[in-house]
CSV table of C-alpha atoms in Angstrom, one decimal:
chain,number,residue,atom,x,y,z
A,19,MET,CA,60.0,62.0,-29.4
A,20,LYS,CA,59.9,59.7,-26.8
A,21,LEU,CA,58.4,56.0,-27.4
A,22,LEU,CA,57.3,53.4,-24.7
A,23,ILE,CA,55.9,50.0,-25.7
A,24,GLN,CA,54.0,47.9,-23.1
A,25,ALA,CA,53.0,44.3,-23.0
A,26,ASP,CA,50.7,43.0,-20.4
A,27,ASP,CA,50.1,39.6,-18.8
A,28,PHE,CA,53.7,38.7,-18.7
A,29,GLY,CA,53.6,34.8,-17.6
A,30,MET,CA,49.7,34.5,-18.1
A,31,THR,CA,50.6,31.2,-20.3
A,32,VAL,CA,53.9,29.7,-21.5
A,33,GLY,CA,52.3,31.1,-24.9
A,34,VAL,CA,52.0,34.7,-23.6
A,35,ALA,CA,55.5,34.3,-21.8
A,36,ASP,CA,57.1,33.2,-25.3
A,37,GLY,CA,56.0,36.0,-27.2
A,38,ILE,CA,56.6,38.8,-25.0
A,39,VAL,CA,60.4,37.3,-24.6
A,40,ALA,CA,60.6,37.4,-28.5
A,41,SER,CA,59.1,40.9,-28.1
A,42,GLY,CA,62.0,42.2,-26.0
A,43,ARG,CA,64.7,40.0,-27.6
A,44,ASP,CA,63.6,40.8,-31.0
A,45,GLY,CA,61.9,44.0,-31.0
A,46,LEU,CA,61.3,47.1,-29.3
A,47,LEU,CA,59.8,46.4,-26.1
A,48,THR,CA,60.5,48.9,-23.2
A,49,GLN,CA,58.4,47.0,-20.5
A,50,THR,CA,55.8,44.0,-19.4
A,51,GLY,CA,54.0,43.2,-16.4
A,52,LEU,CA,54.3,39.8,-15.1
A,53,PHE,CA,51.5,37.7,-13.5
A,54,THR,CA,52.6,35.8,-10.0
A,55,ASN,CA,50.0,33.6,-9.6
A,56,MET,CA,50.1,31.3,-12.8
A,57,PRO,CA,51.3,27.9,-13.2
A,58,SER,CA,53.7,29.5,-15.9
A,59,THR,CA,55.0,32.6,-13.7
A,60,GLU,CA,58.6,30.9,-12.8
A,61,TYR,CA,59.0,29.9,-16.5
A,62,ALA,CA,58.3,33.5,-17.3
A,63,VAL,CA,60.9,34.7,-14.7
A,64,ARG,CA,63.4,32.1,-15.9
A,65,ARG,CA,63.1,33.2,-19.4
A,66,TYR,CA,62.8,37.0,-18.5
A,67,LYS,CA,66.6,36.8,-16.4
A,68,ALA,CA,68.4,34.9,-19.3
A,69,GLU,CA,67.1,36.9,-22.3
A,70,ILE,CA,65.1,40.4,-21.8
A,71,PRO,CA,66.5,41.6,-18.4
A,72,HIS,CA,67.0,45.1,-20.3
A,73,VAL,CA,63.5,45.3,-20.2
A,74,LEU,CA,61.6,46.7,-17.5
A,75,LEU,CA,59.5,43.9,-15.4
A,76,GLY,CA,56.6,45.5,-13.3
A,77,GLN,CA,53.6,43.8,-12.3
A,78,ASP,CA,50.2,43.2,-13.1
A,79,LEU,CA,48.0,42.5,-10.0
A,80,ASN,CA,45.6,40.4,-10.8
A,81,LEU,CA,41.8,39.6,-9.5
A,82,SER,CA,40.5,37.4,-12.3
A,83,THR,CA,42.7,35.0,-13.9
A,84,GLY,CA,43.7,31.6,-12.4
A,85,ARG,CA,43.6,31.0,-9.0
A,86,PRO,CA,45.0,33.2,-5.9
A,87,LEU,CA,47.9,33.1,-4.2
A,88,SER,CA,46.3,33.5,-0.9
A,89,ASP,CA,44.2,30.9,1.0
A,90,PRO,CA,40.7,31.3,-0.8
A,91,GLU,CA,38.9,30.9,2.2
A,92,LYS,CA,40.2,34.4,3.4
A,93,ILE,CA,39.2,36.0,0.2
A,94,PRO,CA,35.6,34.8,-0.2
A,95,SER,CA,34.5,37.8,-2.2
A,96,LEU,CA,37.0,37.0,-4.8
A,97,VAL,CA,36.7,33.2,-5.9
A,98,GLN,CA,34.1,30.6,-7.2
A,99,GLU,CA,33.3,27.9,-5.0
A,100,ASP,CA,36.3,25.8,-6.6
A,101,GLY,CA,38.8,28.4,-5.3
A,102,SER,CA,39.7,29.8,-8.3
A,103,PHE,CA,39.2,34.0,-9.1
A,104,LEU,CA,36.1,35.0,-10.4
A,105,THR,CA,36.5,35.9,-14.1
A,106,SER,CA,36.0,39.6,-14.8
A,107,LYS,CA,33.1,38.6,-16.5
A,108,MET,CA,31.5,37.6,-13.3
A,109,HIS,CA,32.6,40.5,-11.3
A,110,ARG,CA,31.2,42.8,-13.6
A,111,ALA,CA,27.7,41.1,-12.8
A,112,LEU,CA,28.1,41.1,-9.4
A,113,GLN,CA,29.3,44.8,-9.7
A,114,GLU,CA,25.7,45.5,-11.5
A,115,LYS,CA,24.0,44.1,-8.2
A,116,ASP,CA,26.4,45.2,-5.3
A,117,PRO,CA,28.8,48.1,-6.1
A,118,GLY,CA,30.7,46.7,-3.2
A,119,HIS,CA,31.0,43.1,-3.5
A,120,VAL,CA,34.7,42.9,-3.0
A,121,ARG,CA,35.9,43.5,0.1
A,122,TYR,CA,38.7,46.1,0.4
A,123,GLU,CA,40.5,43.9,3.0
A,124,GLU,CA,40.8,40.9,0.7
A,125,ALA,CA,41.7,42.7,-2.2
A,126,TYR,CA,44.6,44.2,-0.4
A,127,LEU,CA,45.8,40.8,0.6
A,128,GLU,CA,45.4,39.2,-2.4
A,129,TYR,CA,47.5,42.2,-3.9
A,130,GLU,CA,50.2,42.4,-1.5
A,131,THR,CA,50.7,38.5,-1.4
A,132,GLN,CA,51.0,38.6,-5.4
A,133,VAL,CA,53.8,41.4,-4.7
A,134,GLN,CA,55.6,39.4,-2.2
A,135,ARG,CA,55.5,36.3,-4.7
A,136,PHE,CA,57.3,38.9,-7.0
A,137,ILE,CA,59.8,40.0,-5.0
A,138,GLU,CA,60.6,36.0,-3.9
A,139,LEU,CA,60.9,35.2,-7.5
A,140,VAL,CA,62.7,38.4,-9.0
A,141,GLY,CA,64.7,39.2,-6.2
A,142,ARG,CA,63.5,43.0,-6.5
A,143,LYS,CA,60.1,45.4,-5.9
A,144,PRO,CA,58.3,45.5,-9.2
A,145,GLY,CA,59.6,48.2,-11.7
A,146,TYR,CA,56.1,49.2,-11.6
A,147,ILE,CA,52.7,48.1,-10.6
A,148,VAL,CA,49.3,48.0,-12.2
A,149,GLY,CA,45.6,46.3,-12.1
A,150,HIS,CA,44.7,43.5,-14.7
A,151,ALA,CA,40.8,43.2,-16.3
A,152,PHE,CA,38.6,44.1,-13.5
A,153,HIS,CA,38.4,47.0,-11.1
A,154,ASN,CA,36.5,48.9,-8.8
A,155,GLU,CA,36.9,52.0,-6.8
A,156,ILE,CA,37.5,49.6,-4.1
A,157,THR,CA,39.8,47.6,-5.8
A,158,ASP,CA,41.9,50.6,-7.3
A,159,GLN,CA,42.0,51.8,-3.8
A,160,ALA,CA,43.7,48.7,-2.8
A,161,LEU,CA,46.3,48.9,-5.5
A,162,LYS,CA,47.1,52.0,-4.6
A,163,ASP,CA,47.5,51.6,-1.1
A,164,VAL,CA,50.0,48.7,-1.9
A,165,ARG,CA,51.9,50.3,-4.6
A,166,GLU,CA,52.3,53.0,-1.9
A,167,LYS,CA,53.5,50.7,0.8
A,168,TYR,CA,56.1,49.3,-1.7
A,169,GLY,CA,57.0,52.6,-3.2
A,170,CYS,CA,56.1,51.5,-6.7
A,171,ARG,CA,54.9,53.8,-9.5
A,172,ASN,CA,52.1,53.3,-12.4
A,173,SER,CA,53.5,52.0,-15.9
A,174,TYR,CA,53.4,55.7,-16.8
A,175,PRO,CA,51.0,58.9,-16.0
A,176,ARG,CA,48.0,57.6,-17.6
A,177,ASP,CA,46.2,61.1,-16.9
A,178,GLU,CA,49.2,63.0,-18.4
A,179,ILE,CA,49.1,61.2,-21.9
A,180,GLU,CA,47.1,62.9,-24.4
A,181,PRO,CA,44.8,60.5,-26.2
A,182,ASP,CA,46.2,60.9,-29.5
A,183,LYS,CA,49.3,60.1,-28.2
A,184,MET,CA,47.9,56.6,-26.9
A,185,LEU,CA,48.6,54.0,-29.7
A,186,GLY,CA,46.8,50.5,-29.3
A,187,GLY,CA,47.8,47.3,-31.0
A,188,TRP,CA,44.2,46.8,-31.6
A,189,VAL,CA,41.3,48.5,-32.6
A,190,LYS,CA,37.9,48.4,-30.8
A,191,PRO,CA,35.9,45.1,-30.8
A,192,VAL,CA,32.9,44.9,-32.9
A,193,LEU,CA,29.9,46.3,-31.2
A,194,ARG,CA,26.4,44.3,-31.6
A,195,ALA,CA,23.4,45.4,-32.1
A,196,ASP,CA,22.5,44.9,-28.3
A,197,LYS,CA,25.4,46.8,-27.4
A,198,SER,CA,27.8,44.3,-26.2
A,199,TYR,CA,31.4,43.6,-27.8
A,200,ASP,CA,32.5,41.0,-30.3
A,201,TYR,CA,35.9,39.9,-29.4
A,202,SER,CA,35.8,37.0,-31.4
A,203,PRO,CA,39.1,35.5,-33.0
A,204,LEU,CA,37.8,36.3,-36.7
A,205,VAL,CA,37.3,40.0,-35.4
A,206,GLN,CA,40.5,40.2,-33.7
A,207,LEU,CA,42.6,38.8,-37.1
A,208,GLU,CA,40.5,41.5,-39.4
A,209,ASN,CA,42.5,44.0,-37.6
A,210,ASP,CA,46.3,43.4,-38.0
A,211,PRO,CA,48.3,45.8,-35.8
A,212,LEU,CA,51.2,46.5,-38.2
A,213,GLN,CA,48.6,47.3,-40.9
A,214,MET,CA,46.9,49.8,-38.9
A,215,PHE,CA,50.6,51.2,-38.4
A,216,ILE,CA,51.1,51.7,-41.7
A,217,GLU,CA,48.0,52.8,-42.7
A,218,GLY,CA,46.9,55.1,-40.0
A,219,GLN,CA,49.2,55.3,-37.0
A,220,LEU,CA,52.1,56.3,-38.7
A,221,LYS,CA,50.8,59.5,-40.0
A,222,ASN,CA,50.1,60.5,-36.3
A,223,LEU,CA,53.5,59.4,-35.1
A,224,GLU,CA,55.4,61.2,-38.2
A,225,LYS,CA,53.8,64.4,-36.9
A,226,TYR,CA,55.0,64.2,-33.7
A,227,ALA,CA,58.5,62.5,-34.3
A,228,ASP,CA,60.4,65.5,-33.9
A,229,GLN,CA,59.0,67.0,-30.7
A,230,ASP,CA,59.7,66.9,-27.3
A,231,VAL,CA,56.6,64.3,-26.4
A,232,VAL,CA,55.9,61.0,-25.0
A,233,MET,CA,53.9,58.3,-27.0
A,234,ILE,CA,52.5,55.0,-25.3
A,235,LEU,CA,51.7,51.7,-27.5
A,236,HIS,CA,50.1,49.8,-25.1
A,237,THR,CA,49.7,46.1,-26.0
A,238,HIS,CA,48.8,42.4,-25.3
A,239,ALA,CA,51.8,40.8,-27.4
A,240,GLY,CA,51.9,37.0,-27.0
A,241,PHE,CA,51.8,33.9,-28.7
A,242,LEU,CA,49.0,31.6,-28.8
A,243,ASP,CA,48.4,28.5,-27.0
A,244,ARG,CA,45.5,26.0,-25.5
A,245,ASP,CA,45.5,27.6,-22.1
A,246,LEU,CA,44.9,31.4,-23.7
A,247,TYR,CA,42.2,30.7,-25.0
A,248,LYS,CA,40.7,29.0,-22.1
A,249,LEU,CA,41.4,32.4,-19.9
A,250,SER,CA,41.4,35.4,-22.2
A,251,SER,CA,39.2,37.3,-24.7
A,252,PHE,CA,42.3,38.5,-26.0
A,253,ASN,CA,43.6,35.6,-28.0
A,254,ALA,CA,44.2,35.9,-31.6
A,255,VAL,CA,45.4,39.2,-31.9
A,256,ARG,CA,48.3,38.6,-29.3
A,257,PRO,CA,50.6,37.2,-32.3
A,258,MET,CA,50.1,40.0,-34.4
A,259,GLU,CA,50.9,42.4,-31.6
A,260,ALA,CA,54.0,40.7,-31.1
A,261,GLY,CA,54.9,40.9,-34.7
A,262,PHE,CA,54.3,44.6,-34.7
A,263,ILE,CA,56.8,45.1,-32.0
A,264,CYS,CA,59.2,42.9,-33.8
A,265,SER,CA,58.3,44.4,-37.3
A,266,ARG,CA,61.1,45.9,-39.6
A,267,GLU,CA,58.6,49.0,-40.2
A,268,LEU,CA,58.5,49.9,-36.3
A,269,ARG,CA,62.3,49.6,-36.2
A,270,GLU,CA,62.9,51.7,-39.3
A,271,PHE,CA,61.0,54.4,-38.1
A,272,VAL,CA,62.5,54.7,-34.5
A,273,THR,CA,66.2,54.6,-36.2
A,274,ARG,CA,64.9,57.3,-39.1
A,275,HIS,CA,63.8,59.7,-36.3
A,276,GLN,CA,66.0,58.6,-33.8
A,277,ILE,CA,63.3,58.0,-31.6
A,278,GLN,CA,64.4,57.6,-27.7
A,279,MET,CA,62.8,54.4,-26.0
A,280,ILE,CA,61.8,54.6,-22.7
A,281,ASN,CA,60.1,52.7,-19.9
A,282,ALA,CA,58.0,54.0,-16.8
A,283,GLU,CA,61.6,55.0,-15.0
A,284,TYR,CA,61.6,57.8,-17.5
A,285,PHE,CA,58.6,59.4,-15.3
A,286,ASP,CA,60.8,59.3,-12.0
């Protein structure tokens, strides 16, 4: 069996960057996607180069968190009056009224500007490119076109990975009576990824351990800080996901079965 472990949102905040660095330095993380539009981006890149250069560094292209790298006046369909991005919640509300509320040329401009910033900071193109949070057909096309222009892959061939070979670091949130989801910190804290692994996922992994298959563990590892609570509903679970990636139990499983740890380059 081959195992790919991914952490999204590298550089979203200092705490998220610290947790992902720990997951690569002390744990089994194999790849992570960088945010290039955040105040902590350069901090994340410095720590990456110094401590975890063995982890594949990809890019999470972002249209919903923080401020754009492009001039806000050139991308009016993506920003609020103060020039910050529309949040994913705002995007979804607008999407219901107007599926074409995001303009292709604006999404493409911001995506490409973020890729150029990655190249400036890291000195090479991203190891892979994916989109963050909100997306629709228009943004998907812009992302696909930018990815093709720069010759970048996806983080993994999602259409080829069977559902039972996809492991999440956290179960689905609680579904309320009104069909909305409860992502509250208490709900997240009730779902310990390591406990889920021991009590459920481990059995599934053991089934495939000696087969020539690829398993994917997709996480949002990180540490908590004030900025994260302001930016993301995925917060309390992140340190637990980082702890899982660094856990003795996961490492023992990988060692016992001689699991090959891979990243997106494996699919070339």
